mmCIF file with all atom_site columns, C-alpha atoms in Angstrom:
data_model
loop_
_atom_site.group_PDB
_atom_site.id
_atom_site.type_symbol
_atom_site.label_atom_id
_atom_site.label_alt_id
_atom_site.label_comp_id
_atom_site.label_asym_id
_atom_site.label_entity_id
_atom_site.label_seq_id
_atom_site.pdbx_PDB_ins_code
_atom_site.Cartn_x
_atom_site.Cartn_y
_atom_site.Cartn_z
_atom_site.occupancy
_atom_site.B_iso_or_equiv
_atom_site.pdbx_formal_charge
_atom_site.auth_seq_id
_atom_site.auth_comp_id
_atom_site.auth_asym_id
_atom_site.auth_atom_id
_atom_site.pdbx_PDB_model_num
ATOM 1   C CA . UNK D 1 1   ? 7.753   38.789 19.595  1.00 77.00 ? 1164 UNK D CA 1
ATOM 2   C CA . UNK D 1 2   ? 6.175   37.203 16.527  1.00 77.00 ? 1165 UNK D CA 1
ATOM 3   C CA . UNK D 1 3   ? 2.694   37.182 18.067  1.00 81.00 ? 1166 UNK D CA 1
ATOM 4   C CA . UNK D 1 4   ? 3.133   40.829 19.061  1.00 83.00 ? 1167 UNK D CA 1
ATOM 5   C CA . UNK D 1 5   ? 4.093   41.730 15.483  1.00 77.00 ? 1168 UNK D CA 1
ATOM 6   C CA . UNK D 1 6   ? 1.084   39.851 14.115  1.00 79.00 ? 1169 UNK D CA 1
ATOM 7   C CA . UNK D 1 7   ? -1.211  41.476 16.674  1.00 83.00 ? 1170 UNK D CA 1
ATOM 8   C CA . UNK D 1 8   ? 0.032   44.958 15.700  1.00 82.00 ? 1171 UNK D CA 1
ATOM 9   C CA . UNK D 1 9   ? -1.202  44.210 12.184  1.00 78.00 ? 1172 UNK D CA 1
ATOM 10  C CA . UNK D 1 10  ? -4.523  42.963 13.604  1.00 81.00 ? 1173 UNK D CA 1
ATOM 11  C CA . UNK D 1 11  ? -3.741  39.344 12.721  1.00 84.00 ? 1174 UNK D CA 1
ATOM 12  C CA . UNK D 1 12  ? -4.378  36.211 14.733  1.00 84.00 ? 1175 UNK D CA 1
ATOM 13  C CA . UNK D 1 13  ? -1.322  34.182 15.738  1.00 86.00 ? 1176 UNK D CA 1
ATOM 14  C CA . UNK D 1 14  ? -2.924  31.280 13.859  1.00 88.00 ? 1177 UNK D CA 1
ATOM 15  C CA . UNK D 1 15  ? -2.351  33.141 10.597  1.00 93.00 ? 1178 UNK D CA 1
ATOM 16  C CA . UNK D 1 16  ? 1.386   32.456 10.907  1.00 94.00 ? 1179 UNK D CA 1
ATOM 17  C CA . UNK D 1 17  ? 1.014   28.774 10.005  1.00 93.00 ? 1180 UNK D CA 1
ATOM 18  C CA . UNK D 1 18  ? -1.097  29.541 6.952   1.00 96.00 ? 1181 UNK D CA 1
ATOM 19  C CA . UNK D 1 19  ? 1.209   32.327 5.809   1.00 96.00 ? 1182 UNK D CA 1
ATOM 20  C CA . UNK D 1 20  ? 4.234   30.031 6.115   1.00 95.00 ? 1183 UNK D CA 1
ATOM 21  C CA . UNK D 1 21  ? 2.475   27.304 4.140   1.00 96.00 ? 1184 UNK D CA 1
ATOM 22  C CA . UNK D 1 22  ? 1.424   29.734 1.420   1.00 97.00 ? 1185 UNK D CA 1
ATOM 23  C CA . UNK D 1 23  ? 4.877   31.322 1.205   1.00 97.00 ? 1186 UNK D CA 1
ATOM 24  C CA . UNK D 1 24  ? 6.074   27.823 0.314   1.00 95.00 ? 1187 UNK D CA 1
ATOM 25  C CA . UNK D 1 25  ? 3.099   26.546 -1.719  1.00 95.00 ? 1188 UNK D CA 1
ATOM 26  C CA . UNK D 1 26  ? 1.042   29.485 -2.957  1.00 95.00 ? 1189 UNK D CA 1
ATOM 27  C CA . UNK D 1 27  ? -2.119  28.649 -4.880  1.00 94.00 ? 1190 UNK D CA 1
ATOM 28  C CA . UNK D 1 28  ? -2.907  25.331 -3.175  1.00 95.00 ? 1191 UNK D CA 1
ATOM 29  C CA . UNK D 1 29  ? -6.379  24.145 -2.262  1.00 94.00 ? 1192 UNK D CA 1
ATOM 30  C CA . UNK D 1 30  ? -8.020  24.787 1.082   1.00 93.00 ? 1193 UNK D CA 1
ATOM 31  C CA . UNK D 1 31  ? -7.809  21.050 1.748   1.00 91.00 ? 1194 UNK D CA 1
ATOM 32  C CA . UNK D 1 32  ? -4.049  21.045 1.115   1.00 93.00 ? 1195 UNK D CA 1
ATOM 33  C CA . UNK D 1 33  ? -3.641  24.026 3.456   1.00 94.00 ? 1196 UNK D CA 1
ATOM 34  C CA . UNK D 1 34  ? -5.492  22.126 6.173   1.00 92.00 ? 1197 UNK D CA 1
ATOM 35  C CA . UNK D 1 35  ? -3.010  19.282 5.688   1.00 89.00 ? 1198 UNK D CA 1
ATOM 36  C CA . UNK D 1 36  ? 0.023   21.577 5.659   1.00 91.00 ? 1199 UNK D CA 1
ATOM 37  C CA . UNK D 1 37  ? -1.076  23.346 8.837   1.00 92.00 ? 1200 UNK D CA 1
ATOM 38  C CA . UNK D 1 38  ? -2.317  20.181 10.541  1.00 85.00 ? 1201 UNK D CA 1
ATOM 39  C CA . UNK D 1 39  ? -5.814  21.518 11.230  1.00 89.00 ? 1202 UNK D CA 1
ATOM 40  C CA . UNK D 1 40  ? -9.246  20.270 10.282  1.00 88.00 ? 1203 UNK D CA 1
ATOM 41  C CA . UNK D 1 41  ? -10.789 21.528 7.072   1.00 89.00 ? 1204 UNK D CA 1
ATOM 42  C CA . UNK D 1 42  ? -13.525 23.488 8.908   1.00 91.00 ? 1205 UNK D CA 1
ATOM 43  C CA . UNK D 1 43  ? -10.830 25.181 11.024  1.00 93.00 ? 1206 UNK D CA 1
ATOM 44  C CA . UNK D 1 44  ? -8.879  26.031 7.874   1.00 93.00 ? 1207 UNK D CA 1
ATOM 45  C CA . UNK D 1 45  ? -11.984 27.561 6.283   1.00 93.00 ? 1208 UNK D CA 1
ATOM 46  C CA . UNK D 1 46  ? -12.553 29.728 9.386   1.00 95.00 ? 1209 UNK D CA 1
ATOM 47  C CA . UNK D 1 47  ? -8.950  30.980 9.470   1.00 95.00 ? 1210 UNK D CA 1
ATOM 48  C CA . UNK D 1 48  ? -8.893  31.555 5.714   1.00 96.00 ? 1211 UNK D CA 1
ATOM 49  C CA . UNK D 1 49  ? -12.147 33.530 5.882   1.00 95.00 ? 1212 UNK D CA 1
ATOM 50  C CA . UNK D 1 50  ? -10.577 35.842 8.449   1.00 94.00 ? 1213 UNK D CA 1
ATOM 51  C CA . UNK D 1 51  ? -7.435  36.172 6.328   1.00 95.00 ? 1214 UNK D CA 1
ATOM 52  C CA . UNK D 1 52  ? -9.592  36.945 3.285   1.00 96.00 ? 1215 UNK D CA 1
ATOM 53  C CA . UNK D 1 53  ? -11.469 39.691 5.143   1.00 94.00 ? 1216 UNK D CA 1
ATOM 54  C CA . UNK D 1 54  ? -8.123  41.304 6.045   1.00 93.00 ? 1217 UNK D CA 1
ATOM 55  C CA . UNK D 1 55  ? -6.885  41.208 2.467   1.00 94.00 ? 1218 UNK D CA 1
ATOM 56  C CA . UNK D 1 56  ? -4.157  38.607 2.991   1.00 96.00 ? 1219 UNK D CA 1
ATOM 57  C CA . UNK D 1 57  ? -5.451  35.977 0.585   1.00 97.00 ? 1220 UNK D CA 1
ATOM 58  C CA . UNK D 1 58  ? -7.770  35.559 -2.335  1.00 97.00 ? 1221 UNK D CA 1
ATOM 59  C CA . UNK D 1 59  ? -9.753  32.412 -2.992  1.00 95.00 ? 1222 UNK D CA 1
ATOM 60  C CA . UNK D 1 60  ? -10.546 31.259 -6.505  1.00 94.00 ? 1223 UNK D CA 1
ATOM 61  C CA . UNK D 1 61  ? -12.591 28.301 -7.665  1.00 93.00 ? 1224 UNK D CA 1
ATOM 62  C CA . UNK D 1 62  ? -10.324 25.654 -9.223  1.00 89.00 ? 1225 UNK D CA 1
ATOM 63  C CA . UNK D 1 63  ? -10.658 25.653 -13.033 1.00 89.00 ? 1226 UNK D CA 1
ATOM 64  C CA . UNK D 1 64  ? -10.264 21.876 -13.316 1.00 90.00 ? 1227 UNK D CA 1
ATOM 65  C CA . UNK D 1 65  ? -12.474 20.870 -10.389 1.00 91.00 ? 1228 UNK D CA 1
ATOM 66  C CA . UNK D 1 66  ? -15.094 23.462 -9.483  1.00 89.00 ? 1229 UNK D CA 1
ATOM 67  C CA . UNK D 1 67  ? -15.599 21.810 -6.074  1.00 90.00 ? 1230 UNK D CA 1
ATOM 68  C CA . UNK D 1 68  ? -12.109 22.879 -4.996  1.00 91.00 ? 1231 UNK D CA 1
ATOM 69  C CA . UNK D 1 69  ? -11.004 26.345 -3.952  1.00 92.00 ? 1232 UNK D CA 1
ATOM 70  C CA . UNK D 1 70  ? -7.423  27.508 -4.460  1.00 94.00 ? 1233 UNK D CA 1
ATOM 71  C CA . UNK D 1 71  ? -5.873  30.017 -2.085  1.00 96.00 ? 1234 UNK D CA 1
ATOM 72  C CA . UNK D 1 72  ? -3.270  32.604 -3.098  1.00 97.00 ? 1235 UNK D CA 1
ATOM 73  C CA . UNK D 1 73  ? -1.453  35.299 -1.188  1.00 97.00 ? 1236 UNK D CA 1
ATOM 74  C CA . UNK D 1 74  ? -2.069  38.955 -1.906  1.00 97.00 ? 1237 UNK D CA 1
ATOM 75  C CA . UNK D 1 75  ? 0.930   41.254 -2.395  1.00 97.00 ? 1238 UNK D CA 1
ATOM 76  C CA . UNK D 1 76  ? 0.363   42.514 1.161   1.00 94.00 ? 1239 UNK D CA 1
ATOM 77  C CA . UNK D 1 77  ? 0.755   38.992 2.592   1.00 96.00 ? 1240 UNK D CA 1
ATOM 78  C CA . UNK D 1 78  ? 3.705   38.228 0.341   1.00 96.00 ? 1241 UNK D CA 1
ATOM 79  C CA . UNK D 1 79  ? 5.478   41.349 1.674   1.00 94.00 ? 1242 UNK D CA 1
ATOM 80  C CA . UNK D 1 80  ? 4.988   40.168 5.267   1.00 92.00 ? 1243 UNK D CA 1
ATOM 81  C CA . UNK D 1 81  ? 7.371   37.281 4.594   1.00 94.00 ? 1244 UNK D CA 1
ATOM 82  C CA . UNK D 1 82  ? 10.329  39.688 4.559   1.00 93.00 ? 1245 UNK D CA 1
ATOM 83  C CA . UNK D 1 83  ? 9.261   41.141 7.918   1.00 89.00 ? 1246 UNK D CA 1
ATOM 84  C CA . UNK D 1 84  ? 8.171   38.031 9.792   1.00 90.00 ? 1247 UNK D CA 1
ATOM 85  C CA . UNK D 1 85  ? 10.727  35.397 8.771   1.00 91.00 ? 1248 UNK D CA 1
ATOM 86  C CA . UNK D 1 86  ? 13.660  37.288 10.366  1.00 90.00 ? 1249 UNK D CA 1
ATOM 87  C CA . UNK D 1 87  ? 11.642  37.594 13.587  1.00 89.00 ? 1250 UNK D CA 1
ATOM 88  C CA . UNK D 1 88  ? 10.943  33.843 13.560  1.00 89.00 ? 1251 UNK D CA 1
ATOM 89  C CA . UNK D 1 89  ? 14.612  33.070 12.914  1.00 92.00 ? 1252 UNK D CA 1
ATOM 90  C CA . UNK D 1 90  ? 15.568  35.246 15.875  1.00 91.00 ? 1253 UNK D CA 1
ATOM 91  C CA . UNK D 1 91  ? 13.052  33.499 18.121  1.00 89.00 ? 1254 UNK D CA 1
ATOM 92  C CA . UNK D 1 92  ? 14.380  30.097 17.039  1.00 90.00 ? 1255 UNK D CA 1
ATOM 93  C CA . UNK D 1 93  ? 17.933  31.239 17.725  1.00 93.00 ? 1256 UNK D CA 1
ATOM 94  C CA . UNK D 1 94  ? 16.980  32.297 21.267  1.00 93.00 ? 1257 UNK D CA 1
ATOM 95  C CA . UNK D 1 95  ? 15.063  29.067 21.862  1.00 91.00 ? 1258 UNK D CA 1
ATOM 96  C CA . UNK D 1 96  ? 17.965  26.878 20.702  1.00 94.00 ? 1259 UNK D CA 1
ATOM 97  C CA . UNK D 1 97  ? 20.683  28.744 22.623  1.00 96.00 ? 1260 UNK D CA 1
ATOM 98  C CA . UNK D 1 98  ? 22.902  26.294 24.483  1.00 97.00 ? 1261 UNK D CA 1
ATOM 99  C CA . UNK D 1 99  ? 21.421  23.254 22.737  1.00 97.00 ? 1262 UNK D CA 1
ATOM 100 C CA . UNK D 1 100 ? 23.826  21.235 20.622  1.00 97.00 ? 1263 UNK D CA 1
ATOM 101 C CA . UNK D 1 101 ? 23.020  20.742 16.956  1.00 95.00 ? 1264 UNK D CA 1
ATOM 102 C CA . UNK D 1 102 ? 22.785  16.986 17.543  1.00 97.00 ? 1265 UNK D CA 1
ATOM 103 C CA . UNK D 1 103 ? 20.307  17.410 20.421  1.00 97.00 ? 1266 UNK D CA 1
ATOM 104 C CA . UNK D 1 104 ? 18.287  19.891 18.434  1.00 95.00 ? 1267 UNK D CA 1
ATOM 105 C CA . UNK D 1 105 ? 18.174  17.507 15.447  1.00 96.00 ? 1268 UNK D CA 1
ATOM 106 C CA . UNK D 1 106 ? 17.039  14.677 17.728  1.00 98.00 ? 1269 UNK D CA 1
ATOM 107 C CA . UNK D 1 107 ? 14.376  16.881 19.304  1.00 96.00 ? 1270 UNK D CA 1
ATOM 108 C CA . UNK D 1 108 ? 13.026  17.980 15.929  1.00 95.00 ? 1271 UNK D CA 1
ATOM 109 C CA . UNK D 1 109 ? 13.037  14.396 14.620  1.00 97.00 ? 1272 UNK D CA 1
ATOM 110 C CA . UNK D 1 110 ? 11.077  13.211 17.669  1.00 98.00 ? 1273 UNK D CA 1
ATOM 111 C CA . UNK D 1 111 ? 8.570   16.042 17.345  1.00 95.00 ? 1274 UNK D CA 1
ATOM 112 C CA . UNK D 1 112 ? 8.121   15.284 13.643  1.00 94.00 ? 1275 UNK D CA 1
ATOM 113 C CA . UNK D 1 113 ? 7.492   11.609 14.440  1.00 97.00 ? 1276 UNK D CA 1
ATOM 114 C CA . UNK D 1 114 ? 4.919   12.588 17.071  1.00 96.00 ? 1277 UNK D CA 1
ATOM 115 C CA . UNK D 1 115 ? 3.174   14.889 14.561  1.00 87.00 ? 1278 UNK D CA 1
ATOM 116 C CA . UNK D 1 116 ? 3.248   12.141 11.903  1.00 90.00 ? 1279 UNK D CA 1
ATOM 117 C CA . UNK D 1 117 ? 1.747   9.631  14.358  1.00 93.00 ? 1280 UNK D CA 1
ATOM 118 C CA . UNK D 1 118 ? -1.054  12.016 15.264  1.00 87.00 ? 1281 UNK D CA 1
ATOM 119 C CA . UNK D 1 119 ? -1.770  12.799 11.612  1.00 81.00 ? 1282 UNK D CA 1
ATOM 120 C CA . UNK D 1 120 ? -1.901  9.079  10.777  1.00 88.00 ? 1283 UNK D CA 1
ATOM 121 C CA . UNK D 1 121 ? -4.308  8.485  13.654  1.00 90.00 ? 1284 UNK D CA 1
ATOM 122 C CA . UNK D 1 122 ? -6.514  11.368 12.518  1.00 80.00 ? 1285 UNK D CA 1
ATOM 123 C CA . UNK D 1 123 ? -6.611  9.902  8.993   1.00 81.00 ? 1286 UNK D CA 1
ATOM 124 C CA . UNK D 1 124 ? -7.440  6.464  10.405  1.00 87.00 ? 1287 UNK D CA 1
ATOM 125 C CA . UNK D 1 125 ? -10.248 7.847  12.552  1.00 87.00 ? 1288 UNK D CA 1
ATOM 126 C CA . UNK D 1 126 ? -11.707 9.870  9.698   1.00 80.00 ? 1289 UNK D CA 1
ATOM 127 C CA . UNK D 1 127 ? -11.754 6.758  7.504   1.00 81.00 ? 1290 UNK D CA 1
ATOM 128 C CA . UNK D 1 128 ? -13.710 4.725  10.065  1.00 78.00 ? 1291 UNK D CA 1
ATOM 129 C CA . UNK D 1 129 ? -17.430 4.483  9.450   1.00 76.00 ? 1292 UNK D CA 1
ATOM 130 C CA . UNK D 1 130 ? -19.429 6.445  12.036  1.00 67.00 ? 1293 UNK D CA 1
ATOM 131 C CA . UNK D 1 131 ? -21.992 4.620  14.097  1.00 61.00 ? 1294 UNK D CA 1
#
């Protein structure tokens, strides 16, 4: 349902993660967005370039550190929040039907731990000197 709605607008399903992050933390750096969406920085740049071409974001050089680029939502992307969040809530409701709150909490905690472990390993690997 959500992917179909995004596709109708001509958006990639990958945009969802960046939109959600920016609805929460608008104006962050590209690097921070890569962290929030758990993708590599080059992947983030590719997705953000596509979002920029479609008028969903604008990128501005950081005033304090010219090496950094801050990303902000356009009014068009901000308005999508009111359309897409209810769809996502509905999907989550369907997915969790018949699952107790305790089981759902356990599941989400386990998934978060798995994501944290993978992120820690990615940081460790990126800190290792290459041969």
